[in-house]
Coordinates of C-alpha atoms and ligand atoms in Angstrom, one line a residue:
X1 CA 193.1 11.1 88.9
X2 CA 193.4 13.7 91.3
X3 CA 195.3 12.9 94.9
X4 CA 195.3 15.5 97.8
X5 CA 196.7 14.8 101.2
X6 CA 195.3 16.5 104.3
X7 CA 196.1 15.8 107.8
X8 CA 192.1 15.0 108.6
X9 CA 189.2 14.3 106.4
X10 CA 186.0 15.0 107.7
X11 CA 182.8 13.5 106.1
X12 CA 179.5 15.5 106.5
X13 CA 178.9 19.3 106.9
X14 CA 176.3 19.4 109.4
X15 CA 176.2 20.5 113.1
X16 CA 179.2 17.8 113.5
X17 CA 181.6 18.6 110.4
X18 CA 181.2 22.1 110.6
X19 CA 182.0 22.3 114.4
X20 CA 184.8 19.8 113.7
X21 CA 186.4 22.0 111.0
X22 CA 186.4 25.0 113.2
X23 CA 188.1 23.3 116.2
X24 CA 190.9 21.4 114.0
X25 CA 191.5 24.7 112.4
X26 CA 192.0 26.4 115.9
X27 CA 194.8 24.1 116.5
X28 CA 196.4 24.3 113.5
X29 CA 195.3 21.1 111.9
X30 CA 194.4 21.2 108.3
X31 CA 191.1 19.6 107.3
X32 CA 189.1 19.0 104.2
X33 CA 185.3 18.5 104.6
X34 CA 183.5 16.2 101.8
X35 CA 180.1 16.9 101.8
X36 CA 177.4 15.2 99.1
X37 CA 174.7 18.2 99.4
X38 CA 175.4 21.5 97.6
X39 CA 175.5 23.2 101.1
X40 CA 176.1 22.9 105.0
X41 CA 173.3 21.9 107.3
X42 CA 173.2 18.2 107.1
X43 CA 169.8 17.3 108.5
X44 CA 168.6 20.8 108.5
X45 CA 169.3 21.1 104.4
X46 CA 167.9 17.5 103.6
X47 CA 164.5 17.6 105.7
X48 CA 162.7 20.5 104.3
X49 CA 159.2 18.8 104.5
X50 CA 156.1 21.1 105.8
X51 CA 156.4 21.6 109.3
X52 CA 160.0 20.4 109.9
X53 CA 161.1 21.5 113.2
X54 CA 163.1 20.7 116.3
X55 CA 161.8 20.1 119.2
X56 CA 164.9 20.7 121.5
X57 CA 164.4 24.6 122.8
X58 CA 166.5 26.9 120.6
X59 CA 168.4 28.0 123.3
X60 CA 169.6 24.8 123.7
X61 CA 169.9 23.5 120.2
X62 CA 172.7 25.9 119.3
X63 CA 176.7 25.9 119.6
X64 CA 178.0 26.8 122.5
X65 CA 181.4 27.3 121.9
X66 CA 181.6 30.8 120.8
X67 CA 180.3 33.3 123.3
X68 CA 179.4 36.2 120.5
X69 CA 177.9 33.9 118.4
X70 CA 175.5 32.7 121.2
X71 CA 174.8 36.1 122.6
X72 CA 174.0 37.8 119.0
X73 CA 171.8 34.8 117.4
X74 CA 168.2 35.3 118.0
X75 CA 165.9 32.9 117.7
X76 CA 162.2 33.7 117.2
X77 CA 160.1 30.9 118.7
X78 CA 160.7 28.4 121.4
X79 CA 161.6 25.3 119.1
X80 CA 163.5 26.3 115.8
X81 CA 161.9 25.8 112.6
X82 CA 164.0 23.9 109.5
X83 CA 164.6 27.3 107.6
X84 CA 165.7 29.0 111.1
X85 CA 168.3 26.3 111.8
X86 CA 169.4 26.4 108.4
X87 CA 169.7 29.9 108.4
X88 CA 171.9 29.5 111.6
X89 CA 174.2 27.1 110.0
X90 CA 175.0 28.8 106.8
X91 CA 175.8 32.1 109.3
X92 CA 178.1 29.7 111.3
X93 CA 179.8 28.7 108.1
X94 CA 180.3 32.1 106.6
X95 CA 181.1 33.7 109.9
X96 CA 183.9 31.5 110.9
X97 CA 184.9 31.1 107.0
X98 CA 184.7 27.5 106.9
X99 CA 183.4 27.1 102.9
X100 CA 186.7 27.1 101.7
X101 CA 187.7 23.9 103.2
X102 CA 184.4 22.0 102.3
X103 CA 184.2 20.2 99.1
X104 CA 180.5 20.3 98.4
X105 CA 178.2 17.9 95.8
X106 CA 180.8 15.3 96.7
X107 CA 180.0 11.9 97.8
X108 CA 182.7 9.6 99.7
X109 CA 182.2 5.9 98.4
X110 CA 184.8 4.3 99.8
X111 CA 187.9 4.7 102.6
X112 CA 191.0 2.2 103.0
X113 CA 193.4 2.0 105.5
X114 CA 196.6 1.8 104.0
X115 CA 198.6 0.2 106.7
X116 CA 202.4 0.6 104.9
X117 CA 201.9 4.4 105.2
X118 CA 199.3 4.4 108.2
X119 CA 196.9 6.8 106.3
X120 CA 193.2 6.8 105.1
X121 CA 192.7 6.7 101.2
X122 CA 189.2 8.1 100.5
X123 CA 187.6 7.7 97.2
X124 CA 184.8 10.1 96.1
X125 CA 182.0 9.9 93.3
X126 CA 183.9 12.2 91.0
X127 CA 186.9 9.9 90.6
X128 CA 189.3 11.6 93.3
X129 CA 191.4 10.0 95.7
X130 CA 192.2 11.9 98.6
X131 CA 194.7 10.7 101.7
X132 CA 194.7 11.8 105.2
X133 CA 196.1 10.6 108.6
X134 CA 192.6 10.7 110.3
X135 CA 189.2 10.1 109.0
X136 CA 186.4 11.9 111.0
X137 CA 182.6 10.5 110.0
X138 CA 180.3 13.2 110.8
X139 CA 177.6 11.6 108.4
X140 CA 175.1 11.7 111.0
X141 CA 172.8 9.3 113.1
X142 CA 169.8 10.3 111.1
X143 CA 170.9 10.7 107.5
X144 CA 170.4 7.7 105.6
X145 CA 166.6 7.5 104.6
X146 CA 164.8 4.4 104.8
X147 CA 162.8 3.8 101.5
X148 CA 160.4 1.1 102.4
X149 CA 160.3 -2.5 100.4
X150 CA 156.9 -1.9 98.7
X151 CA 156.7 -2.9 95.3
X152 CA 155.3 -0.7 92.6
X153 CA 157.3 2.5 93.4
X154 CA 158.4 3.3 89.9
X155 CA 155.0 2.8 88.5
X156 CA 153.3 5.8 90.4
X157 CA 152.3 8.3 87.8
X158 CA 152.7 11.1 90.5
X159 CA 155.8 12.4 92.3
X160 CA 156.6 10.2 95.6
X161 CA 158.8 12.4 98.0
X162 CA 160.7 11.0 101.0
X163 CA 160.3 13.6 104.0
X164 CA 164.3 13.4 104.3
X165 CA 164.9 14.5 100.4
X166 CA 162.2 17.2 100.0
X167 CA 161.9 19.4 97.3
X168 CA 163.9 22.7 97.8
X169 CA 161.4 24.6 95.9
X170 CA 159.0 23.1 98.2
X171 CA 155.5 21.3 97.0
X172 CA 152.1 22.7 96.4
X173 CA 149.6 20.5 98.1
X174 CA 146.6 22.9 97.3
X175 CA 143.6 21.0 95.9
X176 CA 145.9 17.6 95.5
X177 CA 145.0 14.0 96.9
X178 CA 147.8 13.2 99.1
X179 CA 149.0 10.0 100.6
X180 CA 151.3 9.8 103.6
X181 CA 152.8 6.7 104.7
X182 CA 154.3 6.9 108.2
X183 CA 153.7 8.4 111.6
X184 CA 156.9 8.8 113.4
X185 CA 158.1 12.6 114.3
X186 CA 158.3 13.6 110.8
X187 CA 155.0 12.0 109.8
X188 CA 153.4 13.9 112.9
X189 CA 154.8 17.4 112.3
X190 CA 153.9 17.2 108.2
X191 CA 150.7 15.4 108.5
X192 CA 148.4 18.4 110.1
X193 CA 150.6 21.1 107.5
X194 CA 149.4 19.0 104.7
X195 CA 145.8 18.2 105.6
X196 CA 145.2 22.4 106.0
X197 CA 146.7 22.7 102.3
X198 CA 145.5 18.7 100.3
X199 CA 141.8 18.4 99.1
X200 CA 142.0 14.7 100.9
X201 CA 144.7 13.5 103.2
X202 CA 145.3 9.7 103.9
X203 CA 147.5 8.6 106.4
X204 CA 149.1 4.9 106.4
X205 CA 149.7 4.4 110.1
X206 CA 151.9 1.3 111.1
X207 CA 152.3 2.2 114.5
X208 CA 150.3 4.8 116.3
X209 CA 152.2 7.5 118.4
X210 CA 151.9 8.8 121.9
X211 CA 152.8 12.5 120.8
X212 CA 152.9 15.3 123.3
X213 CA 152.3 18.6 122.3
X214 CA 154.8 20.9 121.4
X215 CA 153.2 24.1 122.8
X216 CA 155.3 25.9 120.2
X217 CA 155.3 29.9 120.8
X218 CA 157.3 33.1 120.2
X219 CA 160.3 33.0 122.5
X220 CA 160.0 34.7 125.7
X221 CA 162.3 37.8 125.8
X222 CA 162.6 37.7 129.7
X223 CA 163.8 34.1 129.6
X224 CA 166.0 35.0 126.7
X225 CA 167.6 37.7 128.7
X226 CA 167.7 35.5 132.1
X227 CA 169.7 32.4 130.1
X228 CA 171.9 35.0 128.1
X229 CA 173.1 36.4 131.3
X230 CA 174.5 33.4 132.0
X231 CA 174.8 31.4 129.1
X232 CA 178.0 29.3 130.2
X233 CA 176.0 28.4 133.5
X234 CA 173.2 27.4 131.5
X235 CA 174.8 25.2 129.2
X236 CA 176.8 23.6 132.3
X237 CA 173.8 22.7 133.9
X238 CA 172.4 21.3 130.7
X239 CA 175.2 18.8 130.3
X240 CA 174.5 17.5 133.7
X241 CA 171.2 16.2 132.6
X242 CA 170.9 12.7 131.5
X243 CA 169.8 13.8 128.1
X244 CA 171.6 17.2 128.0
X245 CA 168.9 19.4 127.9
X246 CA 166.7 20.9 130.4
X247 CA 163.5 21.9 128.6
X248 CA 163.0 25.0 131.0
X249 CA 161.4 22.9 133.7
X250 CA 163.7 20.4 135.5
X251 CA 162.4 16.8 135.8
X252 CA 160.5 16.5 139.2
X253 CA 162.5 14.0 141.6
X254 CA 159.7 11.8 142.8
X255 CA 157.9 8.5 141.7
X256 CA 154.3 8.7 140.1
X257 CA 153.7 6.4 142.5
X258 CA 154.6 8.5 145.7
X259 CA 151.8 10.6 145.1
X260 CA 148.0 11.0 145.4
X261 CA 146.0 10.3 142.2
X262 CA 144.8 14.0 142.2
X263 CA 148.2 15.4 142.4
X264 CA 149.5 12.9 139.9
X265 CA 146.7 14.5 137.7
X266 CA 147.7 17.8 138.6
X267 CA 151.2 17.4 137.6
X268 CA 150.7 15.5 134.3
X269 CA 148.2 18.4 133.2
X270 CA 150.7 20.9 134.3
X271 CA 153.8 19.1 131.9
X272 CA 151.1 18.6 129.6
X273 CA 150.6 22.4 129.2
X274 CA 154.2 23.2 129.4
X275 CA 154.7 20.9 126.2
X276 CA 157.3 18.9 124.8
X277 CA 160.0 16.8 126.7
X278 CA 158.9 18.3 129.6
X279 CA 155.8 16.1 130.3
X280 CA 158.3 13.1 130.7
X281 CA 159.9 14.9 133.6
X282 CA 156.6 14.7 135.3
X283 CA 158.1 12.2 137.6
X284 CA 161.5 10.3 137.8
X285 CA 160.3 6.8 137.1
X286 CA 158.4 6.9 133.9
X287 CA 160.8 6.0 131.5
X288 CA 162.2 3.2 134.1
X289 CA 159.4 1.9 135.9
X290 CA 156.3 0.0 134.3
X291 CA 153.7 0.9 136.7
X292 CA 154.8 4.9 136.6
X293 CA 155.1 4.3 132.7
X294 CA 151.3 3.0 132.4
X295 CA 150.0 6.2 134.9
X296 CA 151.5 8.8 132.1
X297 CA 150.2 6.3 129.2
X298 CA 146.7 6.3 130.6
X299 CA 146.7 10.0 131.0
X300 CA 147.8 10.7 127.2
X301 CA 145.1 7.9 126.1
X302 CA 142.4 10.0 127.9
X303 CA 144.0 13.5 125.9
X304 CA 143.7 11.2 122.8
X305 CA 139.8 10.3 123.4
X306 CA 139.3 13.7 124.8
X307 CA 140.6 15.4 121.4
X308 CA 139.5 13.1 118.7
X309 CA 135.9 13.1 117.8
X310 CA 135.3 9.7 116.1
X311 CA 136.0 7.3 118.8
X312 CA 137.0 4.5 116.4
X313 CA 139.8 7.0 115.1
X314 CA 140.5 7.8 118.5
X315 CA 141.1 4.2 119.3
X316 CA 143.0 3.5 116.1
X317 CA 145.5 6.3 117.3
X318 CA 146.4 4.9 120.9
X319 CA 149.1 2.8 121.2
X320 CA 149.6 -0.3 123.0
X321 CA 152.8 -0.2 123.5
X322 CA 155.0 1.4 126.5
X323 CA 155.3 5.3 126.5
X324 CA 158.6 6.9 125.6
X325 CA 159.4 3.4 124.3
X326 CA 160.1 4.8 120.6
X327 CA 161.9 8.3 120.2
X328 CA 159.5 10.6 122.2
X329 CA 157.1 12.7 119.7
X330 CA 155.9 16.2 119.9
X331 CA 153.3 17.7 117.8
X332 CA 151.3 20.7 117.1
X333 CA 147.7 19.8 116.3
X334 CA 148.5 16.2 115.2
X335 CA 145.5 14.5 116.9
X336 CA 143.1 17.4 116.2
X337 CA 143.9 16.7 112.3
X338 CA 141.9 13.5 112.5
X339 CA 138.5 15.7 113.4
X340 CA 139.0 17.2 109.6
X341 CA 136.6 16.0 107.1
X342 CA 139.3 15.8 104.3
X343 CA 141.6 13.2 106.8
X344 CA 141.3 9.6 106.5
X345 CA 143.5 7.1 108.8
X346 CA 144.3 3.9 107.4
X347 CA 145.6 1.1 110.0
X348 CA 147.6 -1.0 108.1
X349 CA 148.1 -3.4 110.3
X350 CA 144.5 -4.2 109.6
X351 CA 145.1 -3.7 106.1
X352 CA 148.6 -4.0 105.1
X353 CA 149.7 -2.2 102.0
X354 CA 150.3 -4.5 99.1
X355 CA 151.6 -2.0 96.2
X356 CA 152.1 1.3 94.9
X357 CA 150.1 1.4 91.8
X358 CA 150.1 3.8 88.7
X359 CA 146.9 5.6 90.0
X360 CA 147.9 5.2 94.0
X361 CA 148.2 2.4 96.4
X362 CA 146.9 -0.4 97.4
X363 CA 146.0 -2.3 100.5
X364 CA 144.7 -5.7 101.2
X365 CA 141.2 -4.0 101.7
X366 CA 141.0 -0.8 99.3
X367 CA 142.5 1.0 96.4
X368 CA 143.3 4.8 96.7
X369 CA 144.1 7.1 94.2
X370 CA 146.7 9.9 94.9
X371 CA 148.3 13.0 93.0
X372 CA 151.4 13.0 95.5
X373 CA 152.8 10.2 98.0
X374 CA 154.7 11.3 101.0
X375 CA 157.2 8.8 102.5
X376 CA 157.8 9.4 105.9
X377 CA 159.1 6.4 106.7
X378 CA 162.1 7.3 108.6
X379 CA 165.8 6.5 108.6
X380 CA 168.3 3.7 108.6
X381 CA 169.1 5.0 111.9
X382 CA 173.1 5.2 113.4
X383 CA 175.1 2.7 111.2
X384 CA 173.1 3.5 107.5
X385 CA 175.3 6.4 106.5
X386 CA 178.5 4.5 107.7
X387 CA 178.0 0.9 106.3
X388 CA 176.8 2.9 102.7
X389 CA 180.4 3.9 102.5
X390 CA 182.7 0.7 101.9
X391 CA 185.3 1.5 105.1
X392 CA 188.1 -1.1 105.0
X393 CA 190.5 -1.2 108.0
X394 CA 193.7 -3.3 108.8
X395 CA 194.1 -6.6 106.6
X396 CA 191.4 -5.5 104.4
X397 CA 188.7 -6.0 107.3
X398 CA 185.5 -4.1 106.2
X399 CA 183.0 -2.3 108.7
X400 CA 180.2 -4.1 107.1
X401 CA 182.3 -7.4 108.0
X402 CA 182.9 -6.0 111.6
X403 CA 179.2 -4.9 112.3
X404 CA 177.3 -7.9 110.5
X405 CA 176.2 -8.5 113.9
X406 CA 175.5 -5.2 114.9
X407 CA 178.0 -2.1 115.9
X408 CA 180.6 -2.6 118.2
X409 CA 183.3 -0.1 119.2
X410 CA 184.9 1.6 122.0
X411 CA 182.9 4.6 123.3
X412 CA 181.0 5.2 120.1
X413 CA 184.2 6.6 118.9
X414 CA 186.4 4.2 117.7
X415 CA 186.4 0.7 116.0
X416 CA 189.4 -2.0 116.8
X417 CA 191.0 -3.0 113.6
X418 CA 190.2 0.9 112.1
X419 CA 192.9 3.0 113.4
X420 CA 192.7 6.9 113.3
X421 CA 189.0 6.7 112.2
X422 CA 186.4 8.5 114.4
X423 CA 182.7 8.4 114.5
X424 CA 181.0 11.5 115.6
X425 CA 178.0 10.4 117.9
X426 CA 178.6 6.9 117.0
X427 CA 176.7 3.9 117.8
X428 CA 177.6 3.0 121.9
X429 CA 177.5 6.9 122.5
X430 CA 174.4 9.0 124.0
X431 CA 173.7 10.7 120.6
X432 CA 170.1 10.3 120.1
X433 CA 169.1 10.0 123.5
X434 CA 170.5 13.6 124.1
X435 CA 170.1 17.2 122.8
X436 CA 172.5 16.2 119.9
X437 CA 174.1 19.9 119.9
X438 CA 175.6 18.7 123.0
X439 CA 176.9 15.7 122.1
X440 CA 178.0 16.9 118.9
X441 CA 179.9 19.4 121.1
X442 CA 181.7 16.9 123.5
X443 CA 182.4 14.3 120.6
X444 CA 183.9 16.9 118.4
X445 CA 186.0 18.3 121.5
X446 CA 187.2 15.2 122.8
X447 CA 188.5 14.3 119.3
X448 CA 190.2 17.3 118.4
X449 CA 192.0 17.1 122.0
X450 CA 193.0 13.7 120.9
X451 CA 194.3 14.5 117.5
X452 CA 196.3 17.3 119.3
X453 CA 197.5 15.1 121.6
X454 CA 199.0 12.7 119.3
X455 CA 200.7 15.5 117.5
X456 CA 202.2 17.1 120.4
X457 CA 203.3 13.3 121.6
X458 CA 204.8 12.4 118.3
X459 CA 202.0 9.5 118.0
X460 CA 201.0 8.5 114.2
X461 CA 198.1 6.5 115.4
X462 CA 195.5 5.7 118.1
X463 CA 193.1 2.5 118.1
X464 CA 190.7 0.7 120.4
X465 CA 191.5 -2.3 121.9
X466 CA 189.3 -5.7 121.5
X467 CA 189.2 -6.0 125.0
X468 CA 188.0 -2.2 125.5
X469 CA 185.6 -2.6 122.9
X470 CA 184.1 -5.8 124.5
X471 CA 183.6 -4.3 127.6
X472 CA 182.1 -1.1 126.3
X473 CA 179.5 -3.2 124.1
X474 CA 178.8 -4.9 127.2
X475 CA 178.6 -1.7 129.3
X476 CA 175.8 -0.4 126.7
X477 CA 174.0 -3.2 126.7
X478 CA 173.5 -3.5 130.4
X479 CA 172.5 0.0 130.7
X480 CA 170.1 -0.3 128.3
X481 CA 168.7 -3.2 129.7
X482 CA 167.7 -1.4 132.9
X483 CA 165.4 0.9 130.6
X484 CA 161.9 0.5 129.0
X485 CA 163.4 1.4 125.5
X486 CA 164.1 -2.4 124.5
X487 CA 160.5 -3.0 125.1
X488 CA 158.8 -2.3 121.7
X489 CA 159.7 -1.9 117.9
X490 CA 161.8 0.8 117.5
X491 CA 164.8 2.4 115.3
X492 CA 167.0 2.6 118.3
X493 CA 167.4 -1.2 117.8
X494 CA 167.0 -1.2 114.0
X495 CA 163.7 -2.8 114.0
X496 CA 162.5 -0.7 111.5
X497 CA 164.8 -1.9 108.6
X498 CA 164.2 -5.7 107.5
X499 CA 167.3 -7.8 108.2
X500 CA 168.9 -5.3 110.3
X501 CA 170.5 -6.8 113.4
X502 CA 168.4 -6.1 116.3
X503 CA 171.1 -4.2 118.7
X504 CA 170.1 -1.2 120.7
X505 CA 172.9 1.4 119.6
X506 CA 172.5 4.3 121.8
X507 CA 173.7 4.7 125.2
X508 CA 171.4 6.0 127.6
X509 CA 172.8 8.6 130.3
X510 CA 175.0 12.1 129.3
X511 CA 176.6 12.8 132.1
X512 CA 178.3 9.7 133.3
X513 CA 179.3 9.0 129.5
X514 CA 181.2 12.3 129.6
X515 CA 182.9 11.1 133.0
X516 CA 184.1 8.0 131.3
X517 CA 185.7 9.8 128.2
X518 CA 187.3 12.2 130.3
X519 CA 188.7 9.5 132.7
X520 CA 190.1 7.6 129.8
X521 CA 192.1 10.6 128.5
X522 CA 193.1 11.3 132.3
X523 CA 194.6 7.7 132.3
X524 CA 196.6 8.2 129.4
X525 CA 193.8 7.2 126.6
X526 CA 193.2 3.9 128.8
X527 CA 191.6 0.9 126.1
X528 CA 193.3 2.7 123.2
X529 CA 197.0 1.8 121.7
X530 CA 198.7 4.7 120.7
X531 CA 201.7 4.1 118.5
Ligands
FAD1 P1 173.7 15.7 110.0 O1 173.4 16.9 110.2 O2 173.1 14.0 109.5 O3 174.8 15.8 108.9 C1 175.5 14.6 108.3 C2 176.0 15.3 106.8 O4 176.8 13.7 106.1 C3 174.7 15.4 106.1 O5 175.2 16.6 105.1 C4 175.1 14.4 104.5 O6 174.8 14.7 103.1 C5 176.7 13.9 104.8 N1 177.2 12.5 104.3 C6 176.4 11.7 104.8 N2 177.3 10.3 104.0 C7 177.9 11.0 103.2 C8 179.0 10.6 102.3 N3 179.0 9.4 101.9 N4 179.6 11.4 101.6 C9 179.5 13.1 101.7 N5 178.7 13.5 102.9 C10 178.0 12.5 103.2 N6 168.4 16.6 117.3 C11 168.1 17.1 118.6 O7 169.0 17.0 119.4 N7 167.1 17.6 118.8 C12 165.9 18.0 117.8 O8 165.1 18.4 117.8 C13 166.0 16.9 116.4 N8 165.2 17.1 115.2 C14 165.5 16.5 114.2 C15 164.5 16.6 113.3 C16 164.8 16.1 112.2 C17 163.8 16.0 111.0 C18 166.0 15.1 112.1 C19 165.9 14.4 110.8 C20 166.6 14.8 112.9 C21 166.3 15.7 114.2 N9 167.7 15.6 115.2 C22 167.2 16.7 116.5 C23 168.9 15.0 114.9 C24 169.8 15.7 114.2 O9 170.2 14.6 113.1 C25 171.1 16.3 114.8 O10 170.6 17.2 115.8 C26 171.9 17.2 114.0 O11 171.4 17.7 113.1 C27 172.8 15.8 113.3 O12 174.1 16.2 112.6 P2 175.0 16.1 112.3 O13 176.1 16.8 111.6 O14 175.9 14.9 113.0 O15 174.5 14.6 111.0
N01_2 O1 161.4 8.1 111.2 P1 160.6 7.3 112.3 P2 160.7 9.6 111.5 N1 155.4 0.5 106.0 O2 161.3 5.7 112.1 C1 156.6 3.7 109.2 C2 164.2 12.8 114.1 N2 163.0 13.7 114.1 O3 161.5 10.4 110.0 O4 156.9 2.9 114.0 C3 154.7 1.5 106.6 O5 160.2 7.9 113.6 C4 157.2 3.6 110.8 O6 156.3 2.6 111.5 P3 157.1 2.0 112.8 C5 163.8 11.8 115.8 O7 165.0 11.3 116.2 C6 163.0 14.6 114.9 O8 159.5 10.4 111.4 O9 158.3 1.4 112.4 N3 155.2 2.4 107.4 C7 157.1 4.9 111.3 O10 155.5 5.4 111.8 C8 162.9 10.7 114.8 O11 162.4 9.6 115.8 C9 162.0 15.4 114.8 O12 156.1 0.8 113.1 C10 156.5 2.5 107.6 C11 157.4 5.8 110.5 O13 157.3 5.2 109.0 C12 163.8 10.4 113.8 O14 164.4 11.8 113.5 C13 161.3 15.6 113.4 C14 157.6 1.2 107.1 C15 158.8 6.5 110.3 O15 159.1 7.0 111.6 C16 162.9 9.6 112.7 O16 161.8 10.0 112.3 C17 161.5 14.7 112.5 C18 156.9 0.8 106.0 N4 157.5 -0.2 105.3 C19 162.4 13.3 112.9 N5 158.5 1.7 107.2 C20 161.6 16.4 115.5 O17 160.7 17.1 115.8 C21 158.7 2.5 108.1 N6 157.5 3.1 108.4 C22 162.7 16.7 116.4

């Protein structure tokens, strides 16, 4: 059996893993990245479904750590497509010569903390065993696909594709009868594109979506020049926003209830035309006040009724839950797609799916014949990829046991009982509630600085205390309870995975979180034991 030793092992070569490797190298610390895919990119390697695209503006969804990189790279559109982001991440890997320290096509199956040597022993699917003092999980918040527990999958005569495991060579939908299950961000992006190609598209909807038009367009050269003239200043202002992004239009600091009806409609319309996250910045209380939230919902409801010609279909597409309660969805012609004669919407609350059949799919009310089925059913978010690995800390305690009632940790970075193990954008940190590029950079820099500090001060290990964890978990719950995010069925709290404990996992509010992380360091790594 091979056995290699490193200072640090990083699992995952997406945005997080690549920057982590770069940063450690700059500090002279040796690291090995283990990645199960055949190349870099993470999310942008796996999610190759038609229409896959970011909904964070390109000038914000990019690394800020290298001035030349951010000045030189040119994004053609307002929102980058999956192929563009993948090309960018491959460029980063090549530009900084990161590939020699990455093992591709290798999956980490287990990691055990050896208390005697204070090392992590990591086993991979090729039978290798590696050891490192520090283990950094850059495994992604949205990387473990959710395969719905629908019977008969193996019996289907055609192919079934999950959006997060789409074939690299693409799929030819021309002339095909296609069934799509799921109407989250992935489904909403894929459905209009598939509808244009397929002979017939049937969409199986469990929850309707409050989708806002993305209003994607070619990059505006004047805006690009303006931002690039002071990129550092732009990034710094971004980091002061609760979601670490500005969408080129700052939120209005006024309540929806504080303006007259006509003015309210004007502002909603202006923001709808701007598109994307800007809509939720129409007023400062849409996401926290039920009355203001209802006003925004009413505006979007009217838009759906206006766009969708068949009133019954329009009603089926209108959600009942509060707007912005699920992760916001942005679209390019989603509601318009239901005006096409080759598209059928099936509400599976009224007619639940019973099984996948050899010919297609059966609901309680009808049988459907398909050539291709697409699962746009999302992810076992935030904890899925971590818990898939058999992680064992002090005394053989497994992370699965520790998190049996939901994830607990300190700062979203470390779990008591698991010394020297860090999670990038782990549960309990702002992660998926932010522009993740920014959240990732902040976490990577904090972890790299921490390891460097330990090296400089001759400390072998760092471990969060139980007291710090308890206080942190209480804090995350308290902040989450002040929002409307806990009011519906969403993956932020594991509702999409049968049997997953219902815990609100990310922490709302990026700037106060950064302040806290900085204060912890300033106070000598308060809440951690260094030894
Ligand atoms: P990932 O990109 O998920 O990378 C994790 C890597 O770890 C993967 O390559 C995976 O193969 C590897 N891995 C996992 N487990 C193992 C294992 N056991 N062994 C070896 N390797 C392993 N965020 C935004 O901020 N804005 C957006 O607009 C946006 N759009 C998105 C669109 C889609 C379709 C999806 C799915 C996500 C989107 N996100 C967006 C979130 C996105 O996941 C993050 O922005 C970011 O790409 C995460 O990077 P990461 O490196 O942390 O994780
Ligand atoms: O996954 P989702 P996603 N039977 O969980 C349904 C990011 N992202 O891949 O809502 C039938 O949102 C499920 O129904 P319900 C972004 O953070 C960003 O679309 O649980 N249906 C839902 O309709 C996003 O939030 C972009 O009732 C089932 C759908 O499948 C996250 O990734 C693009 C089912 C899953 O929606 C996940 O998005 C893509 C079942 N058993 C992704 N199980 C951008 O545009 C689930 N569903 C930036």
